[in-house]
Every structure is written in structure tokens, then in C-alpha cells.
């Protein structure tokens, strides 16, 4: 008996795989139509067939995730990411237009609070998408991210880079993780305790 219903469905055959992953087929169809740039019955049908083929012949392993989407923290995560993206783009552009300044790059290691595959991946992707830093290595077992920072001094130093990465992970966890995962990471805020503190 499998503990994960989705994993059991994936192992039971192509029909169960298609019925449990219809959202993936839909998403692949949308991507296919967007790549062709033409919304037609032929393109939609080709996208469905392609999605079906991908799910059937190249199944991805299931990831056990117990989290839940929290709308307000998710909005904060997206808004802060867009803000960081704009600010960092401006800073990198300014750095490129200042030829006399030589940036001092460095690789900074950050140990995340939750080494779960899904949260580690989201944190790594959001870190890499912001100009000026890119994840060069990630260790699943230890939960370590190694980021190459273009200009450590402009970023506020090594400790500031670590603090910013941990703050990003905290926003990801508050937006997507379960209460148990937040407790394990030391980030859970009990609503009853908060109400007593505010009173």
C-alpha cells in the first residue's frame, strides 16, 4: 500500500496517469498553442496529443507536498519578487554603464530552513531570476544553495546576501507551506498567540 495516492496512480498505468495529470496536459497544450502563435483546432489537437505523449512516455516522479496556498502571503511573495526584479535590473544596468567600477563577485553558501525539493527549487529559481545573482549549485540532502553574486559590495555583503535569501525562503514557505512545515522551519505564527500579544 502506497502512502502517496498520486504515486500509486502513476504506477498503475497510462490511463490513471492521464486522468490524474490532466492539468499538465492542459498546460502543455496552452504552451504549444502559444509557441505556434495561432489558436486553431489543429494546434489545440496537436497540443493535446503532444501533452498525452509527454505524460505517457516521459512521466515525471511525483513530489509529496503537503502545503497549501495562502493568498495574501502569495501576493506579498509575487509583489516583492517584482520589486526586487526591477531594482536589481536597474542596479545591474548602472553597473554595466560604469566602466571604472570593477565588481567583486563571490559565491555565497546559504543553508535553507526547509530542504524540501519543491521549496528549495522555488527559492533557487526566484533567486536566479533576479539579475545580479544566480544559483550555481544546490544540495538536496543538506538544503544548501550556492549563489554567485555579481557584486557583493553592492549587495550589502555576504551576510546581507544570506539574510535576503533566507527572507525569500520565508516568503515562499509562508505562501505555500503547511503549518507543520512552518513549525519545523521555526516560522509558524500562531493566530491565537498573535491576538493575545496584540491585546
PDB file of C-alpha atoms in Angstrom, residues 35-180:
ATOM      1  CA  UNK A  35       4.602  28.684 -29.324  1.00  0.00           C
ATOM      2  CA  UNK A  36       2.825  28.436 -32.664  1.00  0.00           C
ATOM      3  CA  UNK A  37       1.038  31.757 -32.112  1.00  0.00           C
ATOM      4  CA  UNK A  38      -2.167  30.519 -33.766  1.00  0.00           C
ATOM      5  CA  UNK A  39      -5.304  29.425 -31.920  1.00  0.00           C
ATOM      6  CA  UNK A  40      -6.802  26.824 -34.224  1.00  0.00           C
ATOM      7  CA  UNK A  41      -8.430  23.436 -33.771  1.00  0.00           C
ATOM      8  CA  UNK A  42      -5.426  21.771 -35.393  1.00  0.00           C
ATOM      9  CA  UNK A  43      -2.958  23.384 -32.993  1.00  0.00           C
ATOM     10  CA  UNK A  44      -5.125  22.575 -29.971  1.00  0.00           C
ATOM     11  CA  UNK A  45      -5.470  18.938 -31.074  1.00  0.00           C
ATOM     12  CA  UNK A  46      -1.718  18.695 -31.730  1.00  0.00           C
ATOM     13  CA  UNK A  47      -1.050  20.166 -28.258  1.00  0.00           C
ATOM     14  CA  UNK A  48      -3.344  17.630 -26.592  1.00  0.00           C
ATOM     15  CA  UNK A  49      -1.679  14.757 -28.462  1.00  0.00           C
ATOM     16  CA  UNK A  50       1.781  16.098 -27.564  1.00  0.00           C
ATOM     17  CA  UNK A  51       0.795  16.512 -23.894  1.00  0.00           C
ATOM     18  CA  UNK A  52      -0.635  12.995 -23.844  1.00  0.00           C
ATOM     19  CA  UNK A  53       2.609  11.646 -25.368  1.00  0.00           C
ATOM     20  CA  UNK A  54       4.791  13.504 -22.860  1.00  0.00           C
ATOM     21  CA  UNK A  55       2.759  12.228 -19.894  1.00  0.00           C
ATOM     22  CA  UNK A  56       2.723   8.676 -21.267  1.00  0.00           C
ATOM     23  CA  UNK A  57       6.331   8.261 -22.415  1.00  0.00           C
ATOM     24  CA  UNK A  58       8.170  10.690 -20.118  1.00  0.00           C
ATOM     25  CA  UNK A  59       6.394  10.500 -16.723  1.00  0.00           C
ATOM     26  CA  UNK A  60       7.828  12.682 -14.003  1.00  0.00           C
ATOM     27  CA  UNK A  61       8.212  11.374 -10.458  1.00  0.00           C
ATOM     28  CA  UNK A  62       5.621  12.624  -8.027  1.00  0.00           C
ATOM     29  CA  UNK A  63       6.596  15.038  -5.275  1.00  0.00           C
ATOM     30  CA  UNK A  64       4.936  14.655  -1.905  1.00  0.00           C
ATOM     31  CA  UNK A  65       3.784  18.160  -0.993  1.00  0.00           C
ATOM     32  CA  UNK A  66       1.541  18.894   1.971  1.00  0.00           C
ATOM     33  CA  UNK A  67       1.457  22.646   1.569  1.00  0.00           C
ATOM     34  CA  UNK A  68      -1.417  24.983   0.928  1.00  0.00           C
ATOM     35  CA  UNK A  69      -1.684  28.226  -0.987  1.00  0.00           C
ATOM     36  CA  UNK A  70      -2.235  31.289   1.191  1.00  0.00           C
ATOM     37  CA  UNK A  71      -3.497  34.184  -0.991  1.00  0.00           C
ATOM     38  CA  UNK A  72      -2.126  37.162   0.958  1.00  0.00           C
ATOM     39  CA  UNK A  73       1.407  35.776   1.584  1.00  0.00           C
ATOM     40  CA  UNK A  74       1.472  34.626  -2.059  1.00  0.00           C
ATOM     41  CA  UNK A  75       0.585  38.182  -3.163  1.00  0.00           C
ATOM     42  CA  UNK A  76       3.383  39.521  -0.944  1.00  0.00           C
ATOM     43  CA  UNK A  77       5.812  36.981  -2.461  1.00  0.00           C
ATOM     44  CA  UNK A  78       4.940  37.989  -6.042  1.00  0.00           C
ATOM     45  CA  UNK A  79       4.966  41.736  -5.291  1.00  0.00           C
ATOM     46  CA  UNK A  80       8.337  41.563  -3.540  1.00  0.00           C
ATOM     47  CA  UNK A  81       9.777  39.449  -6.381  1.00  0.00           C
ATOM     48  CA  UNK A  82       8.656  42.001  -8.993  1.00  0.00           C
ATOM     49  CA  UNK A  83      10.082  44.820  -6.871  1.00  0.00           C
ATOM     50  CA  UNK A  84      13.428  43.009  -6.475  1.00  0.00           C
ATOM     51  CA  UNK A  85      13.456  42.302 -10.213  1.00  0.00           C
ATOM     52  CA  UNK A  86      13.025  45.978 -11.125  1.00  0.00           C
ATOM     53  CA  UNK A  87      15.561  47.256  -8.565  1.00  0.00           C
ATOM     54  CA  UNK A  88      18.189  44.628  -9.435  1.00  0.00           C
ATOM     55  CA  UNK A  89      17.751  45.248 -13.179  1.00  0.00           C
ATOM     56  CA  UNK A  90      18.402  48.947 -12.612  1.00  0.00           C
ATOM     57  CA  UNK A  91      21.457  48.199 -10.438  1.00  0.00           C
ATOM     58  CA  UNK A  92      22.984  45.780 -12.966  1.00  0.00           C
ATOM     59  CA  UNK A  93      22.340  48.260 -15.810  1.00  0.00           C
ATOM     60  CA  UNK A  94      24.052  51.005 -13.802  1.00  0.00           C
ATOM     61  CA  UNK A  95      26.966  48.673 -13.112  1.00  0.00           C
ATOM     62  CA  UNK A  96      27.335  47.930 -16.833  1.00  0.00           C
ATOM     63  CA  UNK A  97      27.368  51.660 -17.616  1.00  0.00           C
ATOM     64  CA  UNK A  98      30.082  52.395 -15.033  1.00  0.00           C
ATOM     65  CA  UNK A  99      33.289  51.085 -16.634  1.00  0.00           C
ATOM     66  CA  UNK A 100      35.610  52.360 -13.880  1.00  0.00           C
ATOM     67  CA  UNK A 101      33.970  50.220 -11.214  1.00  0.00           C
ATOM     68  CA  UNK A 102      35.114  46.590 -11.129  1.00  0.00           C
ATOM     69  CA  UNK A 103      32.560  44.427  -9.347  1.00  0.00           C
ATOM     70  CA  UNK A 104      33.824  41.934  -6.769  1.00  0.00           C
ATOM     71  CA  UNK A 105      31.880  38.735  -7.246  1.00  0.00           C
ATOM     72  CA  UNK A 106      31.662  35.864  -4.796  1.00  0.00           C
ATOM     73  CA  UNK A 107      29.962  32.523  -4.269  1.00  0.00           C
ATOM     74  CA  UNK A 108      27.842  32.556  -1.114  1.00  0.00           C
ATOM     75  CA  UNK A 109      26.523  29.421   0.572  1.00  0.00           C
ATOM     76  CA  UNK A 110      23.118  29.595   2.258  1.00  0.00           C
ATOM     77  CA  UNK A 111      21.595  26.752   4.290  1.00  0.00           C
ATOM     78  CA  UNK A 112      17.825  26.841   3.891  1.00  0.00           C
ATOM     79  CA  UNK A 113      15.466  26.060   6.750  1.00  0.00           C
ATOM     80  CA  UNK A 114      13.396  23.557   4.742  1.00  0.00           C
ATOM     81  CA  UNK A 115      15.322  21.285   2.340  1.00  0.00           C
ATOM     82  CA  UNK A 116      12.150  20.012   0.624  1.00  0.00           C
ATOM     83  CA  UNK A 117      12.651  19.649  -3.133  1.00  0.00           C
ATOM     84  CA  UNK A 118       9.766  21.890  -4.096  1.00  0.00           C
ATOM     85  CA  UNK A 119      10.593  24.815  -1.777  1.00  0.00           C
ATOM     86  CA  UNK A 120      14.313  24.574  -2.496  1.00  0.00           C
ATOM     87  CA  UNK A 121      13.567  24.674  -6.242  1.00  0.00           C
ATOM     88  CA  UNK A 122      11.199  27.650  -5.975  1.00  0.00           C
ATOM     89  CA  UNK A 123      13.666  29.594  -3.816  1.00  0.00           C
ATOM     90  CA  UNK A 124      16.539  28.784  -6.187  1.00  0.00           C
ATOM     91  CA  UNK A 125      14.537  29.790  -9.269  1.00  0.00           C
ATOM     92  CA  UNK A 126      13.365  33.089  -7.786  1.00  0.00           C
ATOM     93  CA  UNK A 127      16.938  33.875  -6.674  1.00  0.00           C
ATOM     94  CA  UNK A 128      18.315  33.117 -10.136  1.00  0.00           C
ATOM     95  CA  UNK A 129      15.675  35.164 -11.958  1.00  0.00           C
ATOM     96  CA  UNK A 130      16.702  38.345 -10.157  1.00  0.00           C
ATOM     97  CA  UNK A 131      19.632  39.929 -12.069  1.00  0.00           C
ATOM     98  CA  UNK A 132      22.946  40.016 -10.234  1.00  0.00           C
ATOM     99  CA  UNK A 133      22.766  36.568  -8.663  1.00  0.00           C
ATOM    100  CA  UNK A 134      22.479  33.031  -9.928  1.00  0.00           C
ATOM    101  CA  UNK A 135      22.361  29.675  -8.170  1.00  0.00           C
ATOM    102  CA  UNK A 136      25.394  27.646  -9.241  1.00  0.00           C
ATOM    103  CA  UNK A 137      24.747  24.602  -7.073  1.00  0.00           C
ATOM    104  CA  UNK A 138      22.022  23.176  -4.856  1.00  0.00           C
ATOM    105  CA  UNK A 139      22.352  20.239  -2.458  1.00  0.00           C
ATOM    106  CA  UNK A 140      19.102  18.398  -1.789  1.00  0.00           C
ATOM    107  CA  UNK A 141      20.303  16.446   1.246  1.00  0.00           C
ATOM    108  CA  UNK A 142      21.802  19.385   3.113  1.00  0.00           C
ATOM    109  CA  UNK A 143      19.450  22.113   1.842  1.00  0.00           C
ATOM    110  CA  UNK A 144      22.394  24.267   0.770  1.00  0.00           C
ATOM    111  CA  UNK A 145      22.185  26.809  -2.038  1.00  0.00           C
ATOM    112  CA  UNK A 146      25.349  28.284  -3.514  1.00  0.00           C
ATOM    113  CA  UNK A 147      24.735  31.628  -5.205  1.00  0.00           C
ATOM    114  CA  UNK A 148      27.164  33.541  -7.381  1.00  0.00           C
ATOM    115  CA  UNK A 149      26.676  37.241  -6.637  1.00  0.00           C
ATOM    116  CA  UNK A 150      27.865  39.693  -9.289  1.00  0.00           C
ATOM    117  CA  UNK A 151      28.859  42.453  -6.849  1.00  0.00           C
ATOM    118  CA  UNK A 152      28.976  41.529  -3.172  1.00  0.00           C
ATOM    119  CA  UNK A 153      29.620  45.104  -2.018  1.00  0.00           C
ATOM    120  CA  UNK A 154      26.595  46.459  -3.891  1.00  0.00           C
ATOM    121  CA  UNK A 155      24.500  43.610  -2.438  1.00  0.00           C
ATOM    122  CA  UNK A 156      25.455  44.687   1.099  1.00  0.00           C
ATOM    123  CA  UNK A 157      27.998  41.976   1.886  1.00  0.00           C
ATOM    124  CA  UNK A 158      27.937  38.216   2.317  1.00  0.00           C
ATOM    125  CA  UNK A 159      25.713  38.242   5.413  1.00  0.00           C
ATOM    126  CA  UNK A 160      23.168  40.501   3.701  1.00  0.00           C
ATOM    127  CA  UNK A 161      23.018  38.059   0.753  1.00  0.00           C
ATOM    128  CA  UNK A 162      22.391  35.194   3.203  1.00  0.00           C
ATOM    129  CA  UNK A 163      19.737  37.180   5.072  1.00  0.00           C
ATOM    130  CA  UNK A 164      17.979  38.161   1.819  1.00  0.00           C
ATOM    131  CA  UNK A 165      17.951  34.550   0.589  1.00  0.00           C
ATOM    132  CA  UNK A 166      16.544  33.296   3.899  1.00  0.00           C
ATOM    133  CA  UNK A 167      13.923  36.069   3.797  1.00  0.00           C
ATOM    134  CA  UNK A 168      12.959  34.920   0.282  1.00  0.00           C
ATOM    135  CA  UNK A 169      12.672  31.336   1.517  1.00  0.00           C
ATOM    136  CA  UNK A 170      10.498  32.541   4.415  1.00  0.00           C
ATOM    137  CA  UNK A 171       8.158  34.305   1.964  1.00  0.00           C
ATOM    138  CA  UNK A 172       7.954  31.125  -0.151  1.00  0.00           C
ATOM    139  CA  UNK A 173       7.176  28.999   2.908  1.00  0.00           C
ATOM    140  CA  UNK A 174       4.566  31.436   4.259  1.00  0.00           C
ATOM    141  CA  UNK A 175       2.889  31.449   0.830  1.00  0.00           C
ATOM    142  CA  UNK A 176       2.957  27.715   0.104  1.00  0.00           C
ATOM    143  CA  UNK A 177       3.983  25.533   3.065  1.00  0.00           C
ATOM    144  CA  UNK A 178       1.757  23.743   5.546  1.00  0.00           C
ATOM    145  CA  UNK A 179       1.578  24.745   9.211  1.00  0.00           C
ATOM    146  CA  UNK A 180       3.683  21.706  10.185  1.00  0.00           C
TER     147      UNK A 180
END
